[in-house]
Short mmCIF file of C-alpha atoms and ligand atoms in Angstrom, two decimals:
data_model
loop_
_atom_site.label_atom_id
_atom_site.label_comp_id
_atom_site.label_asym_id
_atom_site.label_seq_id
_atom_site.Cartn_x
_atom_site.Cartn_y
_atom_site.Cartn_z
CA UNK A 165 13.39 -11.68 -33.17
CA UNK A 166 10.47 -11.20 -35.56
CA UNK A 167 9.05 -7.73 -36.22
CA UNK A 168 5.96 -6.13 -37.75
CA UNK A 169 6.77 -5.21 -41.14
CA UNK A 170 3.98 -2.25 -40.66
CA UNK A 171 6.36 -0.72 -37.84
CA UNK A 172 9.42 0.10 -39.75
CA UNK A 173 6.93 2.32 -41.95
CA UNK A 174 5.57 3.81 -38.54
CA UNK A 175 9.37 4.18 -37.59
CA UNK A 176 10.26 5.84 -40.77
CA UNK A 177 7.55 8.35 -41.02
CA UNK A 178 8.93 9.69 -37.42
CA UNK A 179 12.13 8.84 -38.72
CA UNK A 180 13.10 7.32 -35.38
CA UNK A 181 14.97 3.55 -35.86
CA UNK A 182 15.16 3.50 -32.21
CA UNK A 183 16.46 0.22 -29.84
CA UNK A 184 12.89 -1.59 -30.11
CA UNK A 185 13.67 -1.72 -34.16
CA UNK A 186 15.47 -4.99 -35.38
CA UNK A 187 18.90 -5.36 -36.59
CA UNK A 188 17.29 -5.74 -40.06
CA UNK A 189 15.49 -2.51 -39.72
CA UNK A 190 17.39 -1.04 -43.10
CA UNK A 191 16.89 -4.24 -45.33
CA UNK A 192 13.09 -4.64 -44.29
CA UNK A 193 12.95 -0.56 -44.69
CA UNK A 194 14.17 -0.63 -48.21
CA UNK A 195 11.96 -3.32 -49.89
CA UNK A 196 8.73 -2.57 -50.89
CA UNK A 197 6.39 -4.40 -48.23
CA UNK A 198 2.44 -4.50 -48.22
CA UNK A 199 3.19 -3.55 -44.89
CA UNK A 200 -0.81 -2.67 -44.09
CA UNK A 201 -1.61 -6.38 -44.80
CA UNK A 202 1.19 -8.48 -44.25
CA UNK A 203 2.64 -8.06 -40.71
CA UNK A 204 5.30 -10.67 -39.80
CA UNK A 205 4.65 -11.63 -36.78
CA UNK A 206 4.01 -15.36 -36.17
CA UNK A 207 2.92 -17.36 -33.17
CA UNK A 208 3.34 -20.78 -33.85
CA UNK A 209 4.48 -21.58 -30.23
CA UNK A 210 1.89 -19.49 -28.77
CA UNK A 211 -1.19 -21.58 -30.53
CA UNK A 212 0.43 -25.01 -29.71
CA UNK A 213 0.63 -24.17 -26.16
CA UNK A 214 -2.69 -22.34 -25.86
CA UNK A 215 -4.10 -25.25 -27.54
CA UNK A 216 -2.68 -27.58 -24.92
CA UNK A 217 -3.23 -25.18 -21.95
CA UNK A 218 -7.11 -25.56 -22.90
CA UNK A 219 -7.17 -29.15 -22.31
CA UNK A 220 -5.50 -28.71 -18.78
CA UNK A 221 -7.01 -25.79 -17.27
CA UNK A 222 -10.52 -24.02 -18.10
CA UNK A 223 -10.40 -21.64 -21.33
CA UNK A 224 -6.44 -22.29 -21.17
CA UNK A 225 -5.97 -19.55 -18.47
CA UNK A 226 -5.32 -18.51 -15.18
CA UNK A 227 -8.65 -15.98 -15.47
CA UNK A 228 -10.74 -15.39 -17.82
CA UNK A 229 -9.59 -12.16 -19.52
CA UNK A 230 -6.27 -12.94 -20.89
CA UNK A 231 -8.25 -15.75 -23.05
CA UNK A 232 -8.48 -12.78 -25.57
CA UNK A 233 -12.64 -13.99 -25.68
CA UNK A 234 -13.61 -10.44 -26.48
CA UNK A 235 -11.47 -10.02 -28.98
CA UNK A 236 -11.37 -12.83 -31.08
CA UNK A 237 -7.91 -15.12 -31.72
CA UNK A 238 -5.47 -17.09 -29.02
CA UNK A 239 -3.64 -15.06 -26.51
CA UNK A 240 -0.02 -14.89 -27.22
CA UNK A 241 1.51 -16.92 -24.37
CA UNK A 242 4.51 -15.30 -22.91
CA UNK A 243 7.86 -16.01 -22.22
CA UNK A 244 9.76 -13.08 -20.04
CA UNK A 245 9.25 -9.31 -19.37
CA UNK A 246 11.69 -6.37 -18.58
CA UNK A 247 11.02 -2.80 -18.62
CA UNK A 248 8.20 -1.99 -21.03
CA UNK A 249 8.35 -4.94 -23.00
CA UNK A 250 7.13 -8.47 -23.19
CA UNK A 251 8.35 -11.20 -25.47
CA UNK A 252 6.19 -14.16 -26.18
CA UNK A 253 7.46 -17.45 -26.97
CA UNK A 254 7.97 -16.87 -30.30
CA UNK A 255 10.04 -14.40 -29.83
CA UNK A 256 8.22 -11.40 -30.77
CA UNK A 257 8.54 -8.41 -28.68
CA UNK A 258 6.04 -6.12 -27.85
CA UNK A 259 5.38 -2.75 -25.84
CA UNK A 260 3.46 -3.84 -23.25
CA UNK A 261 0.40 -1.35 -21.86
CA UNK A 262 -1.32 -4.10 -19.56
CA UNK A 263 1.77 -4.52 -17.16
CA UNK A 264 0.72 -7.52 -15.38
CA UNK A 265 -2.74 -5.30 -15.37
CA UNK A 266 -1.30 -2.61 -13.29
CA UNK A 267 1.93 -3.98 -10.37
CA UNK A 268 4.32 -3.14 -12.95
CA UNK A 269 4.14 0.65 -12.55
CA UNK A 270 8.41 0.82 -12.39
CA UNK A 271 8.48 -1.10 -15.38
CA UNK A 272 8.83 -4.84 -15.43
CA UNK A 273 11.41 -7.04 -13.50
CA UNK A 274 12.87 -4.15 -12.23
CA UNK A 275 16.34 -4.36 -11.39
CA UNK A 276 16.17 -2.59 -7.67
CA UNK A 277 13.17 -4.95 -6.81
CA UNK A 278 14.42 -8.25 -8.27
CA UNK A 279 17.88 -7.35 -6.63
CA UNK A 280 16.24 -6.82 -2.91
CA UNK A 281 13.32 -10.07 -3.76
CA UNK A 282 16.72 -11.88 -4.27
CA UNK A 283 18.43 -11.47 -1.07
CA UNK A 284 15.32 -11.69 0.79
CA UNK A 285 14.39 -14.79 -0.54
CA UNK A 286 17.92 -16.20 0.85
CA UNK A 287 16.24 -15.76 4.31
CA UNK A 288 13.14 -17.84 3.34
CA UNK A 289 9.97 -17.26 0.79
CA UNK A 290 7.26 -17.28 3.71
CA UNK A 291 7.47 -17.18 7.31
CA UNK A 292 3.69 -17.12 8.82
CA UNK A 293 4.76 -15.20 11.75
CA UNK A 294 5.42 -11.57 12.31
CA UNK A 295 8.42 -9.55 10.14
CA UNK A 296 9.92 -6.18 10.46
CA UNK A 297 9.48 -6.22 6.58
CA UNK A 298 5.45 -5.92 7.70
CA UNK A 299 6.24 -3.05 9.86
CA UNK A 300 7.86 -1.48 6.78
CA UNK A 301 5.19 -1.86 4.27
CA UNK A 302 3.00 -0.50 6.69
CA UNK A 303 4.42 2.01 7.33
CA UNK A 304 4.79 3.41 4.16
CA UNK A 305 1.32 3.00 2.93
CA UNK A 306 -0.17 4.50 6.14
CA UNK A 307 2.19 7.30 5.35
CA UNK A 308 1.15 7.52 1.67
CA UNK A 309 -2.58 7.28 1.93
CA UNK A 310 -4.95 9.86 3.67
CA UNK A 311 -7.34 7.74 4.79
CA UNK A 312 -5.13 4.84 5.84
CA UNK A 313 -4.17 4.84 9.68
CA UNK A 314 -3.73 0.84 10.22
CA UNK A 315 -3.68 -1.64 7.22
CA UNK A 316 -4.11 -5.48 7.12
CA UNK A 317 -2.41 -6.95 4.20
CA UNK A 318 -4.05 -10.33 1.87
CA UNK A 319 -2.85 -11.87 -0.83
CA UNK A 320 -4.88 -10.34 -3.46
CA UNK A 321 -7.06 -7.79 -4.35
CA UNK A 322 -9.97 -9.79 -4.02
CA UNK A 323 -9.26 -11.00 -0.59
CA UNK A 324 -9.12 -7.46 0.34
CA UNK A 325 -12.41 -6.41 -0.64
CA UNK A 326 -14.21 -9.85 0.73
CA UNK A 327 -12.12 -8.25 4.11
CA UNK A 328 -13.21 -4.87 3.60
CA UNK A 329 -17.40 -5.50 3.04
CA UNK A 330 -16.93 -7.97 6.07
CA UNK A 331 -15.67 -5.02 7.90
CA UNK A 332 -18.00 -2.34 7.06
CA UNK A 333 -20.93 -4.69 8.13
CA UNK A 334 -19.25 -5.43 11.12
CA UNK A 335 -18.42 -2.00 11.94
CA UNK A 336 -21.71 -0.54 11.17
CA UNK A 337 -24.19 -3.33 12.17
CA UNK A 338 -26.09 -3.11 8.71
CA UNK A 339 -25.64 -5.47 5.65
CA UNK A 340 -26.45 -3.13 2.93
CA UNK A 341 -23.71 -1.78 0.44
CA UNK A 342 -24.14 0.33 -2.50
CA UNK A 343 -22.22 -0.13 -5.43
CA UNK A 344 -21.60 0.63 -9.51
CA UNK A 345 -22.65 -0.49 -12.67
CA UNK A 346 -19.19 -1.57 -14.03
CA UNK A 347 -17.01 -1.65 -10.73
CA UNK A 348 -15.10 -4.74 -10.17
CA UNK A 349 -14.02 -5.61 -6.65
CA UNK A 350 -12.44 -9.02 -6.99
CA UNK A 351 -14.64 -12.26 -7.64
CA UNK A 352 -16.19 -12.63 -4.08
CA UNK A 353 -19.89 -13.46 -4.64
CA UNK A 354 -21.71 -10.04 -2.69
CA UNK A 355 -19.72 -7.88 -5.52
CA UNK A 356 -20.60 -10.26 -8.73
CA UNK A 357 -23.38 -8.06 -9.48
CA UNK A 358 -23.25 -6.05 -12.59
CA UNK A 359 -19.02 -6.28 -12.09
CA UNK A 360 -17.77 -5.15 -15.36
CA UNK A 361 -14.56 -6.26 -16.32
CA UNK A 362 -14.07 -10.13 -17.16
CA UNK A 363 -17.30 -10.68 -15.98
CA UNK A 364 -18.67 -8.11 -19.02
CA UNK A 365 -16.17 -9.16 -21.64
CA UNK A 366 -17.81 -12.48 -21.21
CA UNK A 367 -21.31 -11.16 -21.63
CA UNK A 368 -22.43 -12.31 -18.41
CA UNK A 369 -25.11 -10.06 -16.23
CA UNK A 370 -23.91 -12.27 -13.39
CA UNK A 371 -21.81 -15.20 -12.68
CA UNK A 372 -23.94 -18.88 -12.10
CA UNK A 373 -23.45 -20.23 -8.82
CA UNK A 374 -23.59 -16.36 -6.43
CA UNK A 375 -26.95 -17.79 -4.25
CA UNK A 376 -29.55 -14.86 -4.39
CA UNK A 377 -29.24 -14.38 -0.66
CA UNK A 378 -25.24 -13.49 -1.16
CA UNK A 379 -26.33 -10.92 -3.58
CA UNK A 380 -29.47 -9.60 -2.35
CA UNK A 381 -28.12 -6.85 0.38
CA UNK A 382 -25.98 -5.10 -2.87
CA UNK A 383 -27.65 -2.55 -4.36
CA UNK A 384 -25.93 -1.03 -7.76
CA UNK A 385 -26.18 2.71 -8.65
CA UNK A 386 -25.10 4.83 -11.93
CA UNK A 387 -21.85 6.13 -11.67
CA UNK A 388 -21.32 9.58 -12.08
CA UNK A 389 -24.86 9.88 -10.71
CA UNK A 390 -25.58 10.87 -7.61
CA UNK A 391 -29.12 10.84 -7.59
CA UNK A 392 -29.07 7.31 -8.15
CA UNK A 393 -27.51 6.92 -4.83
CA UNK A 394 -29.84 9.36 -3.23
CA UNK A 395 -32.88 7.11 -4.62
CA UNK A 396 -30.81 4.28 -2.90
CA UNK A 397 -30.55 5.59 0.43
CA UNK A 398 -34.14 6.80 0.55
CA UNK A 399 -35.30 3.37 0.51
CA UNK A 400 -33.02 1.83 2.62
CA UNK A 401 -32.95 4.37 5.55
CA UNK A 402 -30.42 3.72 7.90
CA UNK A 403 -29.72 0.28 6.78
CA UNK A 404 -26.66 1.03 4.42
CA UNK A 405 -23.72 -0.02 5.72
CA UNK A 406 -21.01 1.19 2.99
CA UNK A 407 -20.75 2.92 -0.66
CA UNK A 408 -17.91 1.03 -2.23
CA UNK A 409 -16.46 1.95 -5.86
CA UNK A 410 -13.79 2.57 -7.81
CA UNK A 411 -12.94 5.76 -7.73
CA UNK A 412 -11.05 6.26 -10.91
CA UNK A 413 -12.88 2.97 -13.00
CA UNK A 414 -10.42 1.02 -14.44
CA UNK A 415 -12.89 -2.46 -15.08
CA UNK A 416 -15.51 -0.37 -17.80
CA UNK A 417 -12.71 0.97 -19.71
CA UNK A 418 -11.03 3.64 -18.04
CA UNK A 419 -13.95 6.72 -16.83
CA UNK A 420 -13.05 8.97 -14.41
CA UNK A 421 -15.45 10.61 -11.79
CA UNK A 422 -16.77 14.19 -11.99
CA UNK A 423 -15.08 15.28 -8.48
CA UNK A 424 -18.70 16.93 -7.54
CA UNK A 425 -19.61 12.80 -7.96
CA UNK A 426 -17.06 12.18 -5.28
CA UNK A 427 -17.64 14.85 -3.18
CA UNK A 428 -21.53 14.22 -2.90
CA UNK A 429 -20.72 10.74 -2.11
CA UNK A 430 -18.71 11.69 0.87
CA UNK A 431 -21.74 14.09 1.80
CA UNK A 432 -24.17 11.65 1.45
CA UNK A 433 -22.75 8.68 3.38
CA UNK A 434 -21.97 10.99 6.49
CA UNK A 435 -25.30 11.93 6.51
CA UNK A 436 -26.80 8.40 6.19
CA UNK A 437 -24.76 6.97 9.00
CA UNK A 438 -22.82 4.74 6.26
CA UNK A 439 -18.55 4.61 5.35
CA UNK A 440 -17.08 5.31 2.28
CA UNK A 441 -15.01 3.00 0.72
CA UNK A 442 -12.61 3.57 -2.28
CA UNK A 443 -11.58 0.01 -3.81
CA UNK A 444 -8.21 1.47 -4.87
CA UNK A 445 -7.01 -1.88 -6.09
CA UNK A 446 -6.17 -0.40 -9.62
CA UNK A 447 -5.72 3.23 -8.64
CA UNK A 448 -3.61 2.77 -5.34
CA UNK A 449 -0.55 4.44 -5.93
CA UNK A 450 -1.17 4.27 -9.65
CA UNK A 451 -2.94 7.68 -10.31
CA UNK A 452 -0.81 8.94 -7.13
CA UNK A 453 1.17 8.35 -4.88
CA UNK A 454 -1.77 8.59 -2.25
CA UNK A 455 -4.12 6.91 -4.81
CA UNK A 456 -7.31 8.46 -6.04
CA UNK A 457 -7.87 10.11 -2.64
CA UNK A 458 -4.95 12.49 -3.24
CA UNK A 459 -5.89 13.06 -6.67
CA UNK A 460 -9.23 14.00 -5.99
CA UNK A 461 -8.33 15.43 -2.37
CA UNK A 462 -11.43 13.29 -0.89
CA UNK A 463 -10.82 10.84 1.98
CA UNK A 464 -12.60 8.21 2.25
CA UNK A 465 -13.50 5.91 5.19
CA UNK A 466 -11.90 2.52 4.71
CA UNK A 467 -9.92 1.39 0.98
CA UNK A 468 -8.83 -1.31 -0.67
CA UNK A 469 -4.97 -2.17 -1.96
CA UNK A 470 -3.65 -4.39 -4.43
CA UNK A 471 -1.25 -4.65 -7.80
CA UNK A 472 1.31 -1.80 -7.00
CA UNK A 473 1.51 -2.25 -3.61
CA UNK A 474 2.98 -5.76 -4.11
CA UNK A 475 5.41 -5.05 -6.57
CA UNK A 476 4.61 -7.73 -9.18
CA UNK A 477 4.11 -10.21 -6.35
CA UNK A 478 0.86 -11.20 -4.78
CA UNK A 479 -0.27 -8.96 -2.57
CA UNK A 480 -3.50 -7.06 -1.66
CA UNK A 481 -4.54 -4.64 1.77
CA UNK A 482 -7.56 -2.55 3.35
CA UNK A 483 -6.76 -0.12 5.46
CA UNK A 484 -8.61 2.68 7.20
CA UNK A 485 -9.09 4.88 10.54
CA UNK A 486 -7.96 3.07 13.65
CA UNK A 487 -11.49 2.81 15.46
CA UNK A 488 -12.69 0.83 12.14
CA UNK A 489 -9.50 -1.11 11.59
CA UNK A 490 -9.46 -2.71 15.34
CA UNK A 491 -12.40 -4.36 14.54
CA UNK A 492 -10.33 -7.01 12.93
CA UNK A 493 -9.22 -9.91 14.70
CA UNK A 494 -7.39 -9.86 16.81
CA UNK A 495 -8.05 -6.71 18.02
CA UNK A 496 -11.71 -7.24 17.47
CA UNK A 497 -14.08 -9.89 16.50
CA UNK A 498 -14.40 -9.58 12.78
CA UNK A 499 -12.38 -12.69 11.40
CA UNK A 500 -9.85 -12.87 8.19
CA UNK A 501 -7.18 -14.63 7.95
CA UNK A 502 -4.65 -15.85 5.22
CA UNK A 503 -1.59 -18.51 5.60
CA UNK A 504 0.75 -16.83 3.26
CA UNK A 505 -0.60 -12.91 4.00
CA UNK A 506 2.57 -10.88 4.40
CA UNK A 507 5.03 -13.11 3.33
CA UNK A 508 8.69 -11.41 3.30
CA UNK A 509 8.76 -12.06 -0.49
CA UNK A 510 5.61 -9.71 -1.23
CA UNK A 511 6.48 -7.30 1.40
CA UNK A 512 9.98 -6.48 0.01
CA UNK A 513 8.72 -6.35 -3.75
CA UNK A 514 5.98 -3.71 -2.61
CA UNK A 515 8.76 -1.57 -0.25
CA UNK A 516 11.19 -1.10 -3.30
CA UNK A 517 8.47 -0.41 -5.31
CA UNK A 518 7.23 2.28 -3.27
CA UNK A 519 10.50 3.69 -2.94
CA UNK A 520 11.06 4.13 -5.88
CA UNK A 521 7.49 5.59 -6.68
CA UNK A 522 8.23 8.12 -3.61
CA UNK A 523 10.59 10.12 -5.18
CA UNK A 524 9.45 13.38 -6.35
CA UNK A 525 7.81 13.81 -10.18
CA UNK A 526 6.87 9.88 -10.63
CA UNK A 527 3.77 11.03 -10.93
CA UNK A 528 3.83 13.91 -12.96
CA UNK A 529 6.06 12.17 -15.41
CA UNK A 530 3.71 9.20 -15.52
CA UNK A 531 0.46 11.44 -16.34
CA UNK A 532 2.64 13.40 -19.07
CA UNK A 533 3.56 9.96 -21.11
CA UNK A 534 0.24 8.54 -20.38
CA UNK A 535 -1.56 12.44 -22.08
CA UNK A 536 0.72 12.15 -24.78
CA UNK A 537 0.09 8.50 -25.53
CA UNK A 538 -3.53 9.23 -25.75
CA UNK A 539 -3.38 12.69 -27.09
CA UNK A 540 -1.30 11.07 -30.19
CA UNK A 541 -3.59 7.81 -30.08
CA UNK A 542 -6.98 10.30 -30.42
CA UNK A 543 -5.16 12.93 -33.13
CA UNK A 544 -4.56 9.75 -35.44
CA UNK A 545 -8.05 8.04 -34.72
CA UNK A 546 -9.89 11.04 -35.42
CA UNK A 547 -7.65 11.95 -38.51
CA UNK A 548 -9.01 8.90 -40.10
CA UNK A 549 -12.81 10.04 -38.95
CA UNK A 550 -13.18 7.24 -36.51
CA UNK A 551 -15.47 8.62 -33.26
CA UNK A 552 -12.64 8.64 -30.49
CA UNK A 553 -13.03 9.67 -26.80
CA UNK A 554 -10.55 8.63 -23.48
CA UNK A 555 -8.64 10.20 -20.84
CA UNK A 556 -6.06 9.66 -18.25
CA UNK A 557 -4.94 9.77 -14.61
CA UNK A 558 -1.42 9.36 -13.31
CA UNK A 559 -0.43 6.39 -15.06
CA UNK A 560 -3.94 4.89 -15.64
CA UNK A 561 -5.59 5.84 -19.11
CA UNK A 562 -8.02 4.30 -21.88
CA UNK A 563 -10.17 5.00 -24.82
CA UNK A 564 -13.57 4.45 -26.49
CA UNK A 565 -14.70 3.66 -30.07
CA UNK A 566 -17.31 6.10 -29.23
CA UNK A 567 -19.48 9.17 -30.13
CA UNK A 568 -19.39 11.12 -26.57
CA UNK A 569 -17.05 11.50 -23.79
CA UNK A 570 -18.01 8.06 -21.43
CA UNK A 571 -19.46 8.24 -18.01
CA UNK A 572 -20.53 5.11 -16.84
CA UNK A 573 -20.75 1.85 -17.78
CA UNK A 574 -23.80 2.02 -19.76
CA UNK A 575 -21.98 4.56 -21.98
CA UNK A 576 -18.90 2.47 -22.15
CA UNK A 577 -21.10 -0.63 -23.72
CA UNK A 578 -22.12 1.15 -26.54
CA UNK A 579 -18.60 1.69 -27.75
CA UNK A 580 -17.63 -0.19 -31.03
CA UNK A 581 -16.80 -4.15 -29.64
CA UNK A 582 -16.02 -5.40 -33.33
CA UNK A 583 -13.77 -2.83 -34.11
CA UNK A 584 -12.16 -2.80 -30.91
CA UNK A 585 -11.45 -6.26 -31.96
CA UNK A 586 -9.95 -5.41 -35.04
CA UNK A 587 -7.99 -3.05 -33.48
CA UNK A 588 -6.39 -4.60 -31.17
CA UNK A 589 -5.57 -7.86 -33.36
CA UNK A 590 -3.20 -5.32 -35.69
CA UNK A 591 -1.93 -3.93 -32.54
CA UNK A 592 -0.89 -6.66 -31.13
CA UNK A 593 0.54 -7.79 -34.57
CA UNK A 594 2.81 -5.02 -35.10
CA UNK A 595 4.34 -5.11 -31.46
CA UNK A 596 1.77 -3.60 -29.17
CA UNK A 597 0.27 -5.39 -26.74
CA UNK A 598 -3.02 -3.64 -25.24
CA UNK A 599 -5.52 -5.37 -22.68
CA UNK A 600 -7.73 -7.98 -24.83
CA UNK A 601 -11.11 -6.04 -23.57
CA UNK A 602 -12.85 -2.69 -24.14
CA UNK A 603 -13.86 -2.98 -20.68
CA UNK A 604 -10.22 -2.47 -19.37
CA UNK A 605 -7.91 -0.15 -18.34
CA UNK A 606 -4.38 1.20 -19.85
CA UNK A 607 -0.97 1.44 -17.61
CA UNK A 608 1.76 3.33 -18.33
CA UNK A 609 5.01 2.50 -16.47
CA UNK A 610 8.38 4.21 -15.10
CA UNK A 611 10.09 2.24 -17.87
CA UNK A 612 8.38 3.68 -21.05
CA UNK A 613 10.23 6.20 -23.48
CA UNK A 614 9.16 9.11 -25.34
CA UNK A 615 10.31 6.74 -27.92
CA UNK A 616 8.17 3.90 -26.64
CA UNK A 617 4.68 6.26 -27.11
CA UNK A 618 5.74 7.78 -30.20
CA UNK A 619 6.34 4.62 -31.94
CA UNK A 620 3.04 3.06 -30.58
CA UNK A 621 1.12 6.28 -31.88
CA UNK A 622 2.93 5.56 -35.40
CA UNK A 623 1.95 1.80 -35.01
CA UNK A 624 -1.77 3.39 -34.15
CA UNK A 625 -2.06 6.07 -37.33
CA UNK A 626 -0.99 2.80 -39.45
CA UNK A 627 -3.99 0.48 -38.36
CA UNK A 628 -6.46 3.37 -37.90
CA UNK A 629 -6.11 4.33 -41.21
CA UNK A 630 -6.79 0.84 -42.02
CA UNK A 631 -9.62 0.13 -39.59
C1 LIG B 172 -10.68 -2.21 -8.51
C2 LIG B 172 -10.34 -3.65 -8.32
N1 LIG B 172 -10.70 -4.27 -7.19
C3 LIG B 172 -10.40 -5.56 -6.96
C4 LIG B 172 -9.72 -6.31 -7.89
C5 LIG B 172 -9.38 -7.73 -7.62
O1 LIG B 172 -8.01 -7.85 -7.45
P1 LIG B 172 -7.26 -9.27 -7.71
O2 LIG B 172 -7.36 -9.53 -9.17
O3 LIG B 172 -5.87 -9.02 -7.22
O4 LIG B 172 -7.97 -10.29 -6.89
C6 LIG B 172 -9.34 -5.70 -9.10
C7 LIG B 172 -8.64 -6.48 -10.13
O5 LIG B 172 -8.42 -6.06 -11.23
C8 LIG B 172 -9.66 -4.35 -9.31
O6 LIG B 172 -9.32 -3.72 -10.44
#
């Protein structure tokens, strides 16, 4: 395995040659390496394949992000995952903060979860008819979340919300939904207005082919401002049928709401006749167990599931109170469907997960490793005078090259792209591997060590004193 020479200095100066160092830890130690210039790691394999990958399939990915656009250089193209690691294909190991961008909350491939995935899968990968395993899920999430007394499960977390604004228009009889600057809620075209995320690490306002007339009943408001709602609602009296947004945002970087935000949001869509809808995609059983509603202690109407609920498999859900949920078909006339939706394999990896993520201090655990990782990641940033600002929640966190605590997304772009950039090129080249975009999220998992955040933060103070 190769290893950044400019880690075994970060390892020595907390003195720690833990299990992520190399069997040639003491040789590499001992010489005297230009360790701030010259990190070893290679990736040969990673170019040749990205390089045939972008004659096969558009930008050489899967979705757009993980092309490493915003950042500058190839992706490293990856070959397995366990725990908090990743290794790429040329064998360099990393600690890994994007976990799968989110499922991987227990760590990856966990053993529990590949174990029960294993002996399901001996009964069949997809059955398109009813399963106890259903029931199960179900069960536990309606248990979990406030709001959340029936649940329909997708495949992703973008099927969910195209379910979910289907629903709310259905339920209320009006096409008009409010949402952010900088929310993402999957790829549908009524949400591809000002979506953050992939769509902003690409620069684009809005994607080419959304027709006007899919876009023209979403209005976008400021986050963390509700007067900017207000001025919404005034001009579209009674004709607002949801407000939908993240309610930790995870797709402008990571900001979290003033709770007076979400509490004037609840006040303000009972009064206007409209539901509130918290896209908990990212935040679902991430910054809680109960997602963002528990954290906050604000229920919303209807919300949207995705990443940890399906375990590292592809799954996604909206869920709300029984009188909006049997709208669906077939209790009601509002139509989704999906040929693999609920598919034993999903369903099982998303019950062990949630077992596991059940038992008591998860959570508290996950929001102390994900304080200290940016506590230590802000000390060393702002030792070397760079302009620092982030913040956490549960096992969600981030951080800004930026003057001011961030709000909203507005406040978000005017963080520091190019060094970002830099930044995350001699991350990634000493072993830590951070989302490619400024406009993303952090996760912390079950699986990370003391060990695992101390060396990153030594791997941080390195580069940001060379930044
Ligand atoms: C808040 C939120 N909603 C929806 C989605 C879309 O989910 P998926 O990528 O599973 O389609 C995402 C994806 O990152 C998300 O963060």
């Amino acid at each position: 395995m190769k290893f950044a020479a400019g880690i075994t200095t970060a390892l020595l100066a907390i003195g720690t040659a833990s299990a992520f160092a190399p069997q040639s830890f003491a040789a590499k130690a001992s010489s005297s390496l230009n360790i701030a210039t010259e990190p070893v790691y290679t990736f040969t394999k990673s170019e040749e394949i990205f390089a045939e990958a972008q004659e096969l399939m558009p930008g050489g990915v899967s979705s757009p992000v993980r092309a490493f656009k915003s950042v500058g250089g190839n992706p490293v193209v990856f070959d397995r995952v366990k725990g908090a690691y990743a290794w790429d294909v040329d064998g360099n190991k990393y600690i890994d903060f994007v976990g799968t961008w989110g499922p991987a909350i227990l760590g990856h491939a966990d053993d529990d979860v590949l174990e029960a995935v294993t002996k399901t899968m001996a009964k069949g990968t997809s059955f398109g008819a009813p399963c106890p395993l259903e029931n199960e899920l179900a069960k536990a999430v309606i248990a979990a979340v406030p709001s959340v007394e029936m649940v329909r499960f997708t495949n992703s977390g973008t099927e969910a919300c195209m379910g979910m604004i289907r629903l709310v228009r259905a339920f209320t009889g009006r096409e008009k939904v409010i949402k952010f600057e900088g929310c993402y809620h999957g790829h549908a075209d009524s949400f591809l207005v000002q979506a953050g995320s992939g769509v902003a690490t690409l620069g684009l306002p809005d994607s080419p082919g959304v027709p006007a007339s899919a876009t023209k009943a979403t209005y976008c408001a400021e986050y963390n401002n509700l007067d900017s709602v207000k001025a919404i609602f005034d001009e579209n009296k009674d004709e607002i049928a949801a407000i939908i947004l993240e309610p930790v945002v995870g797709n402008s970087g990571f900001i979290k709401p003033d709770k007076e935000f979400l509490e004037g949001l609840r006040k303000l869509s009972e009064e206007n006749g409209a539901l509130l809808v918290f896209d908990e995609v990212m935040t679902g059983f991430r910054v809680a167990y109960g997602g963002a509603q528990e954290y906050f202690g604000i229920t919303p109407d209807v919300t949207t599931m995705g990443k940890v609920i399906g375990g590292g498999l592809p799954v996604g859900a909206y869920g709300g109170r029984r009188e909006i949920m049997e709208m669906v078909a077939p209790a009601g006339p509002m139509y989704q469907a999906g040929t693999l939706s609920g598919n034993p394999l999903a369903m099982t990896a998303g019950i062990e997960t949630l077992k596991k993520l059940s038992q008591p201090g998860v959570y508290a655990e996950l929001e102390r490793k994900s304080q200290k990782l940016v506590d230590g990641i802000i000390a060393a940033g702002k030792k070397y005078g760079h302009s620092i600002t982030g913040g956490t929640a549960g096992g969600m966190f981030g951080w800004f090259f930026n003057e001011a605590p961030v709000t909203n997304f507005a406040e978000a772009s005017k963080s520091d792209s190019e060094k970002f950039g830099k930044w995350h090129r001699m991350m990634l080249e000493r072993g830590v591997y951070l989302a490619p975009s400024m406009y993303e999220a952090g996760f912390m998992s079950m699986a990370h060590t003391d060990e695992d955040i101390e060396n990153t933060i030594a791997i941080a103070d390195e580069v940001l004193s060379k930044l």
